[in-house]
XYZ file of C-alpha atoms in Angstrom:
466
model
C 0.000 0.000 0.000
C 2.864 2.424 0.792
C 4.380 1.752 -2.650
C 1.017 2.468 -4.289
C 0.609 5.771 -2.410
C 4.158 6.752 -3.373
C 3.445 6.011 -7.035
C 0.248 8.083 -6.954
C 2.086 11.029 -5.369
C 4.880 10.697 -7.913
C 2.327 10.714 -10.733
C 0.710 13.919 -9.483
C 4.116 15.563 -9.112
C 5.039 14.519 -12.656
C 1.781 15.863 -14.084
C 2.260 19.183 -12.260
C 5.871 19.466 -13.426
C 5.115 18.915 -17.091
C 1.848 20.838 -17.273
C 2.177 24.515 -18.304
C -1.476 24.982 -17.401
C -1.086 24.005 -13.747
C 1.992 26.136 -13.127
C 2.108 29.906 -12.730
C 2.135 31.595 -16.099
C 2.864 34.954 -17.703
C 0.566 36.080 -20.508
C 1.464 38.929 -22.867
C -1.524 40.500 -24.592
C -1.073 42.441 -27.872
C -2.438 45.971 -28.150
C -6.192 46.042 -28.679
C -6.595 42.241 -28.750
C -9.597 41.746 -26.463
C -9.958 38.098 -27.524
C -6.383 37.423 -26.374
C -7.077 39.299 -23.141
C -10.128 37.136 -22.440
C -8.123 33.980 -23.209
C -5.339 35.090 -20.842
C -7.775 35.527 -17.946
C -9.507 32.259 -18.793
C -6.217 30.339 -18.896
C -5.071 31.990 -15.680
C -8.080 30.563 -13.894
C -6.777 27.016 -14.510
C -3.358 27.440 -12.917
C -2.579 26.583 -9.304
C -0.288 29.556 -8.692
C -0.377 33.316 -9.185
C -0.218 34.561 -12.761
C 0.874 37.757 -14.507
C -0.943 39.372 -17.418
C 1.118 41.980 -19.277
C -0.592 44.545 -21.481
C 0.946 46.491 -24.357
C 2.699 49.745 -23.534
C 0.116 52.565 -23.795
C -2.299 50.140 -25.439
C -6.066 50.538 -25.806
C -8.527 47.676 -25.247
C -12.154 48.407 -26.133
C -15.023 46.251 -24.910
C -18.121 46.081 -27.082
C -20.235 43.578 -25.116
C -20.113 41.531 -21.912
C -18.081 38.326 -21.985
C -20.748 36.688 -19.831
C -22.819 37.241 -16.687
C -21.166 36.643 -13.337
C -22.877 34.248 -10.960
C -22.190 34.516 -7.233
C -23.516 31.261 -5.761
C -26.770 31.398 -7.654
C -27.131 35.190 -7.614
C -26.801 36.971 -10.944
C -24.246 39.748 -10.428
C -24.417 41.190 -13.924
C -22.162 41.380 -16.946
C -18.367 41.184 -16.945
C -15.982 42.126 -19.749
C -13.422 39.412 -18.931
C -13.517 36.032 -17.112
C -13.704 35.868 -13.345
C -10.584 35.944 -11.193
C -10.398 32.752 -9.141
C -7.021 32.824 -7.401
C -4.069 35.196 -7.840
C -3.620 37.507 -10.836
C -1.429 40.563 -11.407
C -2.263 42.865 -14.329
C 0.662 45.001 -15.462
C -1.033 47.724 -17.438
C 2.035 49.548 -18.747
C -0.028 52.700 -19.207
C -2.791 50.970 -21.163
C -6.492 51.848 -21.170
C -9.583 49.691 -20.796
C -12.660 51.447 -22.113
C -16.200 50.783 -23.119
C -16.623 51.216 -26.879
C -18.954 53.914 -28.145
C -21.089 51.256 -29.857
C -21.026 48.810 -26.935
C -24.188 46.913 -26.038
C -25.257 45.556 -22.674
C -24.256 46.475 -19.153
C -20.974 45.224 -17.708
C -18.046 45.854 -15.372
C -14.433 44.710 -15.931
C -13.266 42.723 -12.890
C -15.125 40.114 -10.894
C -13.015 38.559 -8.120
C -14.321 35.361 -6.623
C -14.172 34.779 -2.874
C -10.618 34.760 -1.455
C -9.058 35.763 -4.776
C -5.936 37.947 -4.900
C -6.019 40.725 -7.502
C -3.291 43.269 -8.269
C -3.770 45.936 -10.959
C -0.974 48.327 -11.922
C -0.578 51.272 -14.322
C -3.983 51.087 -15.987
C -6.757 53.540 -16.910
C -10.377 52.340 -16.921
C -12.886 54.613 -18.648
C -16.614 54.690 -19.160
C -17.784 51.329 -17.807
C -21.553 51.127 -17.486
C -23.038 48.477 -15.219
C -26.429 47.794 -13.692
C -25.186 45.745 -10.726
C -22.811 46.424 -7.812
C -19.446 47.894 -8.804
C -19.125 49.868 -12.019
C -15.575 48.556 -12.621
C -14.760 45.927 -10.008
C -16.620 43.504 -7.771
C -14.364 42.202 -4.992
C -15.527 38.930 -3.469
C -15.638 37.828 0.139
C -12.302 37.563 1.966
C -10.056 38.646 -0.896
C -6.932 40.778 -1.171
C -6.975 43.544 -3.783
C -4.295 46.094 -4.668
C -4.585 48.934 -7.185
C -1.453 50.965 -7.977
C -1.349 53.889 -10.397
C -4.834 53.094 -11.653
C -7.270 55.699 -12.972
C -11.027 55.128 -12.719
C -12.678 57.711 -14.968
C -16.414 58.269 -15.634
C -17.578 54.804 -14.659
C -21.031 54.186 -13.298
C -23.566 51.711 -12.111
C -27.313 52.166 -11.969
C -27.306 49.932 -8.878
C -26.883 51.312 -5.377
C -23.304 50.350 -4.516
C -19.906 51.508 -5.769
C -19.640 53.564 -8.943
C -16.149 52.106 -9.478
C -15.514 49.439 -6.808
C -17.826 47.299 -4.687
C -16.230 45.206 -1.939
C -17.909 42.344 -0.095
C -17.084 41.646 3.588
C -13.709 40.752 5.098
C -11.507 42.081 2.311
C -8.134 43.792 2.483
C -7.988 46.546 -0.143
C -5.036 48.825 -0.934
C -5.102 51.873 -3.221
C -1.847 53.645 -4.046
C -1.417 56.655 -6.354
C -4.870 56.154 -7.849
C -7.350 58.597 -9.340
C -11.144 58.342 -9.147
C -12.925 60.973 -11.232
C -16.517 61.296 -12.411
C -17.712 57.924 -11.104
C -21.270 57.541 -9.890
C -23.843 55.208 -8.419
C -27.384 55.643 -7.205
C -27.029 55.538 -3.452
C -23.874 54.456 -1.588
C -20.251 55.129 -2.507
C -19.922 57.204 -5.662
C -16.459 55.740 -6.258
C -16.089 52.964 -3.652
C -18.409 51.008 -1.389
C -16.881 48.503 1.018
C -18.400 46.683 3.993
C -16.696 45.023 7.005
C -13.289 45.270 5.332
C -9.907 46.901 5.841
C -8.749 49.544 3.417
C -5.542 51.529 2.949
C -5.589 54.589 0.680
C -2.389 56.521 0.044
C -1.706 59.458 -2.262
C -4.984 59.171 -4.175
C -7.315 61.806 -5.590
C -11.121 61.664 -5.690
C -12.828 64.327 -7.808
C -16.393 64.846 -9.044
C -17.706 61.476 -7.900
C -21.341 61.281 -6.870
C -23.978 59.066 -5.353
C -26.661 61.689 -5.580
C -30.170 60.252 -5.878
C -33.618 61.413 -4.684
C -34.098 58.007 -3.032
C -30.702 57.733 -1.288
C -30.673 57.447 2.515
C -26.936 56.862 3.083
C -24.321 58.505 0.864
C -20.553 58.873 0.537
C -19.917 60.887 -2.625
C -16.432 59.362 -2.997
C -16.235 56.632 -0.337
C -18.687 54.763 1.822
C -16.802 52.496 4.222
C -19.095 50.459 6.450
C -16.942 48.863 9.129
C -13.476 47.341 9.261
C -12.496 43.683 9.056
C -13.501 42.289 12.421
C -13.379 43.838 15.877
C -10.005 45.517 15.340
C -10.408 46.334 11.647
C -8.734 49.443 10.286
C -9.220 52.107 7.623
C -6.231 54.284 6.765
C -6.478 57.259 4.402
C -3.334 59.315 3.932
C -2.059 62.126 1.712
C -5.172 62.132 -0.471
C -7.513 64.750 -1.923
C -11.311 64.787 -1.997
C -12.585 67.533 -4.287
C -16.092 68.379 -5.559
C -17.707 65.072 -4.639
C -21.459 65.035 -3.953
C -23.949 62.834 -2.130
C -27.322 62.802 -0.538
C -27.923 62.183 3.173
C -24.441 61.436 4.598
C -20.919 62.482 3.671
C -20.356 64.645 0.631
C -16.883 63.095 0.310
C -16.751 60.214 2.813
C -19.349 58.249 4.754
C -17.505 56.261 7.417
C -18.818 53.785 9.999
C -16.742 52.096 12.694
C -17.726 49.199 14.932
C -16.502 47.666 18.193
C -12.735 48.435 18.278
C -12.294 49.605 14.682
C -9.791 52.377 14.044
C -9.750 54.945 11.243
C -6.823 57.249 10.459
C -7.198 60.225 8.106
C -3.895 62.049 7.790
C -2.569 64.715 5.443
C -5.774 64.933 3.396
C -7.633 67.791 1.727
C -11.439 68.028 1.627
C -12.649 70.891 -0.553
C -15.897 71.869 -2.302
C -17.732 68.650 -1.454
C -21.520 68.807 -0.978
C -24.040 66.704 0.926
C -27.603 67.376 -0.208
C -30.737 66.662 1.771
C -32.360 63.281 1.155
C -36.103 63.455 0.460
C -36.415 60.036 2.115
C -34.368 60.334 5.315
C -34.790 64.132 5.477
C -31.124 64.662 6.361
C -28.025 66.125 4.724
C -25.158 65.644 7.202
C -21.403 66.105 6.754
C -20.325 68.068 3.697
C -16.773 66.737 3.925
C -16.836 63.795 6.337
C -19.647 61.899 8.032
C -18.593 59.433 10.752
C -20.680 57.227 13.004
C -20.261 53.954 14.834
C -21.029 51.784 17.835
C -20.744 48.240 19.130
C -22.368 45.358 17.256
C -22.841 41.648 17.868
C -21.362 38.558 16.250
C -21.009 38.439 12.462
C -19.480 35.219 11.119
C -17.061 35.172 14.048
C -15.268 38.313 12.809
C -17.133 40.609 15.162
C -17.547 39.409 18.742
C -18.267 42.017 21.382
C -17.059 45.334 22.704
C -17.849 48.020 25.214
C -19.283 51.370 24.258
C -16.937 54.107 23.040
C -14.086 51.863 21.899
C -14.054 52.919 18.227
C -11.330 55.409 17.332
C -11.044 58.124 14.688
C -7.822 60.106 14.275
C -7.825 63.088 11.907
C -4.535 64.960 11.571
C -2.874 67.469 9.264
C -6.040 67.852 7.206
C -7.883 70.760 5.621
C -11.671 71.013 5.319
C -12.550 74.021 3.166
C -15.638 75.251 1.317
C -17.611 72.071 1.892
C -21.378 72.298 2.261
C -24.141 70.314 3.946
C -27.809 71.054 3.671
C -28.643 70.324 7.313
C -25.695 69.870 9.663
C -21.920 69.718 9.713
C -20.647 71.594 6.686
C -17.123 70.340 7.341
C -17.582 67.278 9.565
C -20.356 65.370 11.310
C -19.283 63.058 14.168
C -21.841 60.895 15.890
C -22.768 57.855 17.968
C -19.986 56.240 20.040
C -17.004 57.646 18.151
C -13.946 58.703 20.130
C -12.221 61.201 17.839
C -8.958 63.091 18.006
C -8.630 65.969 15.526
C -5.239 67.661 15.463
C -3.178 70.095 13.394
C -6.088 70.674 11.027
C -7.905 73.617 9.458
C -11.694 73.855 9.134
C -12.463 76.977 7.128
C -15.158 78.431 4.888
C -17.650 75.563 5.206
C -21.393 76.186 5.080
C -24.741 74.786 6.149
C -27.833 75.751 4.218
C -30.547 75.319 6.822
C -29.508 73.797 10.139
C -26.497 74.022 12.453
C -22.760 73.584 12.839
C -21.189 74.881 9.640
C -17.738 73.769 10.810
C -18.700 70.630 12.704
C -21.519 68.813 14.470
C -20.802 66.468 17.366
C -23.710 64.212 18.346
C -23.044 62.033 21.431
C -19.413 61.458 20.334
C -16.300 62.207 22.389
C -14.019 64.625 20.530
C -10.612 66.066 21.350
C -9.494 69.095 19.312
C -5.824 70.064 19.376
C -3.881 72.716 17.417
C -6.671 73.508 14.958
C -8.051 76.592 13.239
C -11.832 76.925 12.882
C -12.674 80.053 10.922
C -15.079 81.753 8.503
C -17.684 78.982 8.603
C -21.289 80.067 8.092
C -24.761 78.636 8.667
C -27.082 80.442 6.286
C -30.334 79.868 8.149
C -30.120 78.260 11.559
C -27.698 78.023 14.472
C -23.955 78.054 15.090
C -21.354 78.906 12.515
C -18.658 76.925 14.321
C -19.263 73.748 16.348
C -22.707 72.491 17.324
C -22.445 70.024 20.202
C -25.535 67.880 20.700
C -25.019 65.666 23.764
C -21.331 65.113 23.014
C -18.168 65.726 25.007
C -15.593 68.075 23.469
C -12.226 69.223 24.750
C -10.254 72.054 23.120
C -6.572 72.992 23.320
C -4.605 75.452 21.174
C -7.648 76.228 19.001
C -8.302 79.414 17.017
C -11.971 80.331 16.541
C -12.507 83.255 14.200
C -15.447 84.774 12.306
C -17.792 81.802 12.476
C -21.310 83.084 11.817
C -24.928 82.120 11.412
C -28.017 83.918 10.142
C -31.746 83.912 10.609
C -33.547 84.477 7.344
C -37.165 84.183 8.371
C -39.869 86.449 6.905
C -39.775 89.808 8.592
C -36.517 89.123 10.413
C -33.006 88.686 9.103
C -29.888 89.067 11.162
C -26.414 87.596 11.333
C -24.513 86.590 14.486
C -21.009 85.495 15.356
C -21.154 82.132 17.080
C -18.258 79.730 17.475
C -19.886 77.097 19.676
C -23.237 75.877 20.963
C -23.834 73.143 23.535
C -27.262 71.502 23.541
C -28.977 68.551 25.197
C -26.200 68.130 27.743
C -23.259 68.649 25.391
C -20.141 69.670 27.317
C -17.021 71.666 26.441
C -13.737 71.381 28.361
C -11.214 74.194 27.929
C -7.681 72.770 28.212
C -6.055 76.115 27.576
C -4.302 78.268 24.988
C -7.481 78.817 22.950
C -8.503 82.130 21.406
C -11.660 83.500 19.807
C -12.275 86.554 17.668
C -15.319 88.429 16.379
C -17.796 87.244 18.964
C -21.375 88.354 19.459
C -21.080 88.679 23.213
C -24.787 88.640 24.016
C -25.451 85.464 22.030
C -25.605 82.345 24.254
C -23.948 80.178 21.619
C -20.513 81.800 21.905
C -17.570 80.213 23.684
C -17.063 80.717 27.383
C -15.482 84.008 28.427
C -12.500 81.964 29.702
C -11.399 81.735 26.053
C -9.435 84.900 25.321
C -10.624 87.333 22.658
C -7.639 87.972 20.365
C -7.352 88.871 16.703
C -5.443 85.904 15.174
C -4.555 87.895 12.022
C -5.325 84.924 9.803
C -4.121 84.919 6.200
C -6.228 83.466 3.356
C -5.976 79.709 2.966
C -3.050 78.924 0.674
C -3.379 76.595 -2.306
């Protein structure tokens, strides 16, 4: 019996050694040859190791129709331009472009990663994909690892609710480096990216003119909607990136972010400018022109989430600028809620607006927020309360903060007047002064100003530099 088992093992080893299909392979695809591209992905699915697909330098590959429909365990997930990715594949784009042809028929995305697949895409531009299911460009399956480097996602869309460019299923690890997302859209959640219960790292990326605006939307995230990290201690890291002119309804003109149990999010060295969160006709809210963040503890989900105490989620925002963002209701710059424990440091919140509500700079609702070394200036609520920070049942501490020229107006029939107001505490919201704070241009008889313990000093602020 031992000799027989040895012979069987030897046979399998021999078949593996001589078979080019079972071994890792490198496929080179000629410029414009979509048939060869499809064959390369199909052949890659039959190997047992990771494969490399190399595109022509500065090539163009046009898709005229879907290759087939993707099926996710009996659920039709819509058209795909190339075969599914089953294991590990690296696409070396070499500056090439994937685009939907002007005469294309049918709805389809490009990439469909099966569960636990490993996908790496480098140096590629993807333009004009039009899908009617989740993910205008890419659908990332359960538990996978996906990396996009130097990839441009331009003017892609889906008429479904999730992810104008990328839709990620739970328990993924996604990395984006030096990528651009511009003009992508979906109907409800994540104009560029929607990801749930997954870790994500974003570094040196730019998100411009993405949208998830829809009259029926109740969530949002004009550029990103990130709904929980991977498990109790999941993480979301966004660094050195720009979010410009993105739009949503309901929550987060640029980013909608939710954290659970002991999740941690880091946003460092980022710029949020000219993003807008409109009011949803369904949920009747428009919160967080730049950033909307909420979170709390949740129960077991597939063993990845177990349990946690309240106020264990962490948000760290540092070295960021929030300028000229707008929300219809609350939080022109930021909206922080639920059981978030947030530290905001070395950041500028300037020139943000609220149309009809409160907190043009920031709204804090039941969260715990520490503000250090920040400037909060020239924010304005057009019709409502508080140009600066509106604190609804939260706990805020301030240290080394400049408050200057934050205003609000009443524009009711027969009465119109503007006030300076840097802060308002409501429903038990508290403010702790840790020192070295200053305020300027204060309407002293208005109850929403800062405490008199904060010195009144002209900070002589210069205009925000480019």
